[in-house]
mmCIF file of C-alpha atoms in Angstrom:
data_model
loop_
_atom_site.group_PDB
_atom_site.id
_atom_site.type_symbol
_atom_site.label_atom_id
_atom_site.label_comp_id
_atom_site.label_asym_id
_atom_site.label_seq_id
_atom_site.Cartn_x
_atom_site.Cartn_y
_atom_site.Cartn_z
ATOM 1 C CA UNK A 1 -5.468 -13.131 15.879
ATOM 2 C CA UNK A 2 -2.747 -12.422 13.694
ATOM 3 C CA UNK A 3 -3.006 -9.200 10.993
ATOM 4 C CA UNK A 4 -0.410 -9.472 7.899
ATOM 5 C CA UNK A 5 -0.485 -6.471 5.743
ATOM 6 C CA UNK A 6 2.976 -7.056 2.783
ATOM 7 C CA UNK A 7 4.380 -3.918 0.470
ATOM 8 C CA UNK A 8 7.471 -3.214 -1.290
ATOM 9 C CA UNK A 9 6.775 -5.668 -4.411
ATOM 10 C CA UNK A 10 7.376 -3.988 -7.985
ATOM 11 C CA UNK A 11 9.180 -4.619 -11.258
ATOM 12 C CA UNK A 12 12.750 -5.270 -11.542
ATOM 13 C CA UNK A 13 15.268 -5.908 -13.958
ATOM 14 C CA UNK A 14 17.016 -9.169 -13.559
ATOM 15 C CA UNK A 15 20.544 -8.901 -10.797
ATOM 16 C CA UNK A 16 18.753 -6.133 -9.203
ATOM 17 C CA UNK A 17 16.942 -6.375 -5.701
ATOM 18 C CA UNK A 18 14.053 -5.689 -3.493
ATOM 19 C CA UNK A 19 13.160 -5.276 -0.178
ATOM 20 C CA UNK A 20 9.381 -6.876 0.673
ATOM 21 C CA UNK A 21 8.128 -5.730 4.521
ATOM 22 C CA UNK A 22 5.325 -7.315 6.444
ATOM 23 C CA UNK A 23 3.529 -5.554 9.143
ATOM 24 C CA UNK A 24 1.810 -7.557 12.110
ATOM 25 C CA UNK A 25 -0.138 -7.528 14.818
ATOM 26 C CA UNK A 26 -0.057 -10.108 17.695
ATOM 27 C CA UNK A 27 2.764 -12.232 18.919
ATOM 28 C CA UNK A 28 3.228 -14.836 16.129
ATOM 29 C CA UNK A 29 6.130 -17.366 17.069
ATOM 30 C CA UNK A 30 7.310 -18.299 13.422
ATOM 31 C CA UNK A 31 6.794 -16.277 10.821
ATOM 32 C CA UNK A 32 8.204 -16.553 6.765
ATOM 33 C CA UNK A 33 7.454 -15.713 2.848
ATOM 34 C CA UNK A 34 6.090 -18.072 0.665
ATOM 35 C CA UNK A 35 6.057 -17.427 -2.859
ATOM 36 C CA UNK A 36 3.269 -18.242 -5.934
ATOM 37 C CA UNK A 37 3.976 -18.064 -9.304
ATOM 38 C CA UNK A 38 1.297 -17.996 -12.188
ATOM 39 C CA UNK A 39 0.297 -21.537 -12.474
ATOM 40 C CA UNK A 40 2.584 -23.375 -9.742
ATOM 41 C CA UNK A 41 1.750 -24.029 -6.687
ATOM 42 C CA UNK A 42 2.675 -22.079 -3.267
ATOM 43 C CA UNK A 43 6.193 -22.474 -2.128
ATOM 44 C CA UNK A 44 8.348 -21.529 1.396
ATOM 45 C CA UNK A 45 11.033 -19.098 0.350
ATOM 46 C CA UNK A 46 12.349 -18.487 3.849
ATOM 47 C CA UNK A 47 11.087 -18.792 7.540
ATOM 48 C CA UNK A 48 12.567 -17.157 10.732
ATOM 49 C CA UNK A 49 11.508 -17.544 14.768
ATOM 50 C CA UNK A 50 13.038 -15.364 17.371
ATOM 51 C CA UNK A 51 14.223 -16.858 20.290
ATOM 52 C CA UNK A 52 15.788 -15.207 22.834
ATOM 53 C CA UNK A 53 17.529 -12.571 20.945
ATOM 54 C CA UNK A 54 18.745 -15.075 18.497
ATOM 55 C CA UNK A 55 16.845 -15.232 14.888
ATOM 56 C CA UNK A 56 16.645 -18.501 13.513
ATOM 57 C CA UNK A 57 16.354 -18.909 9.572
ATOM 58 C CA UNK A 58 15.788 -21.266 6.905
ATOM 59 C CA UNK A 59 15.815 -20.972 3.293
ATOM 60 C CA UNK A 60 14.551 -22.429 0.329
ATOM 61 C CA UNK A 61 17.922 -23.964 -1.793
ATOM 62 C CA UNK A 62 16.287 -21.753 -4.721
ATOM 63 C CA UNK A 63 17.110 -18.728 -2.779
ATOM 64 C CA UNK A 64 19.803 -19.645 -0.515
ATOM 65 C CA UNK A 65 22.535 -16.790 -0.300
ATOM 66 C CA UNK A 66 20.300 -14.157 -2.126
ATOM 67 C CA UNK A 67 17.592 -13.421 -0.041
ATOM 68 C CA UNK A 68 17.434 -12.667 3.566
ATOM 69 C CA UNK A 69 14.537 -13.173 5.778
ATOM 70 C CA UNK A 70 15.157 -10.700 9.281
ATOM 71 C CA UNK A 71 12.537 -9.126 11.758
ATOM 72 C CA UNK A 72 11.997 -6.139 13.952
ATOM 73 C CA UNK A 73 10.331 -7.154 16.857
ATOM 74 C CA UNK A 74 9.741 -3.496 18.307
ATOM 75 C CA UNK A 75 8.714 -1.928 15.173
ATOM 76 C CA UNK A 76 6.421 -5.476 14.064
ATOM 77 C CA UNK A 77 7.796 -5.625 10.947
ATOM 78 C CA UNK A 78 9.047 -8.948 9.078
ATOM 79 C CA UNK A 79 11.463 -7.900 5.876
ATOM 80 C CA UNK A 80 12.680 -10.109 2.959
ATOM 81 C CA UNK A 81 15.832 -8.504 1.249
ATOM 82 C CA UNK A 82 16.037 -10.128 -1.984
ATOM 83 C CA UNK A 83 19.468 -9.665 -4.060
ATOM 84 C CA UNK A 84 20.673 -10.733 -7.857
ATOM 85 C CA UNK A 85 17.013 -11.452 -8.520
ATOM 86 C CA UNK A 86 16.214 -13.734 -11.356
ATOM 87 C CA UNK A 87 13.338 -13.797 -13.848
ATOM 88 C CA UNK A 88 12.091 -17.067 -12.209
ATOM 89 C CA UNK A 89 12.128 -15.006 -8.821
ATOM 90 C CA UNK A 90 8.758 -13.445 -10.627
ATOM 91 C CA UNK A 91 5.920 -14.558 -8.195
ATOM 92 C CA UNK A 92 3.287 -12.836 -5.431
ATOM 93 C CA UNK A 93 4.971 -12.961 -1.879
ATOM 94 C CA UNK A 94 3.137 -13.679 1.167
ATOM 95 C CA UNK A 95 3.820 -13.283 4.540
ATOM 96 C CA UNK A 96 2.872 -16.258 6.964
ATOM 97 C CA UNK A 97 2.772 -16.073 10.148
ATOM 98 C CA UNK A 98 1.969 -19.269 13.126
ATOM 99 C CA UNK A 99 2.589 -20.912 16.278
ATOM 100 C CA UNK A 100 4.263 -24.323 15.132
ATOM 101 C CA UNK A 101 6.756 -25.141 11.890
ATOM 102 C CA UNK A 102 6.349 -28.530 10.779
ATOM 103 C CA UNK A 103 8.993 -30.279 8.262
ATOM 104 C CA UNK A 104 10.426 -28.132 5.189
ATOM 105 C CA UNK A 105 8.373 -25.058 4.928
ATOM 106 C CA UNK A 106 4.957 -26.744 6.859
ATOM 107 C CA UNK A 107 3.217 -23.937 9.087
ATOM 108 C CA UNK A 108 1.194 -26.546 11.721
ATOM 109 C CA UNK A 109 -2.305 -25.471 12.944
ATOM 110 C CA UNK A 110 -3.453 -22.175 12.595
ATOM 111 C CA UNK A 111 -1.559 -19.904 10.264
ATOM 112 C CA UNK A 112 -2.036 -16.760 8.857
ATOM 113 C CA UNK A 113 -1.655 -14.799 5.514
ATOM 114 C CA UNK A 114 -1.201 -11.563 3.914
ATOM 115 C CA UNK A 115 -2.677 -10.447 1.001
ATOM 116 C CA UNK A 116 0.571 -10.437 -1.098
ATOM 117 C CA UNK A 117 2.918 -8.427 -3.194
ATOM 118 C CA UNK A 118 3.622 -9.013 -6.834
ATOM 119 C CA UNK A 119 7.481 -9.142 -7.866
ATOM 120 C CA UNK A 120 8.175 -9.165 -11.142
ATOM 121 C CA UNK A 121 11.365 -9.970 -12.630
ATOM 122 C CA UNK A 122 12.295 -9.025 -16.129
ATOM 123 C CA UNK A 123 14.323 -7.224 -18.794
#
């Protein structure tokens, strides 16, 4: 069993940044932050699995040199630094956490979810 438990979501003006953390429990192998804004269906934003000492990331095109996805595997805490955010950045973030990543963004078999943080982007 995998516990997700997200903070550090808040109001921003646009070109400024956040930081998002996820706490967990357990051992997950792949973990990542989806994204769901008011009326559009949940997207991947980034993923990352730790192999070996070496992280490996992926990253929706949307976000792709903004954002970065890292973990800290002693402390069990998954973080999402998000820089030169954009009004269309506005969503809740959750964190995700599984055993198996499919194609794109596709966490296979069980899977498990925060609650989420709200990030709101505007002037």
């Amino acid at each position: 069993q995998v516990r997700l438990v997200e903070s550090g979501g808040g109001s921003v003006q646009p070109g400024g940044s956040l930081t998002l953390s996820c706490a967990y429990s357990g051992t997950p192998y792949y973990m990542g932050w989806f994204r769901q804004a008011p009326g559009k269906e949940r997207e991947g934003v980034a993923t990352i699995k730790s192999d070996g000492g070496t992280d490996y990331t992926k990253y929706a095109d949307s976000v792709k040199d903004r954002f970065t996805i890292s973990i800290d595997n002693a402390k069990k805490i998954l973080y999402l630094q998000m820089n030169s955010l954009k009004p269309e950045d506005t969503a809740m973030y959750y964190c995700v956490a599984g055993q198996a990543l499919g194609a794109g963004f596709k966490f296979l078999g069980d899977k498990y979810w925060g609650q989420g943080t709200q990030v709101t982007v505007s002037s």
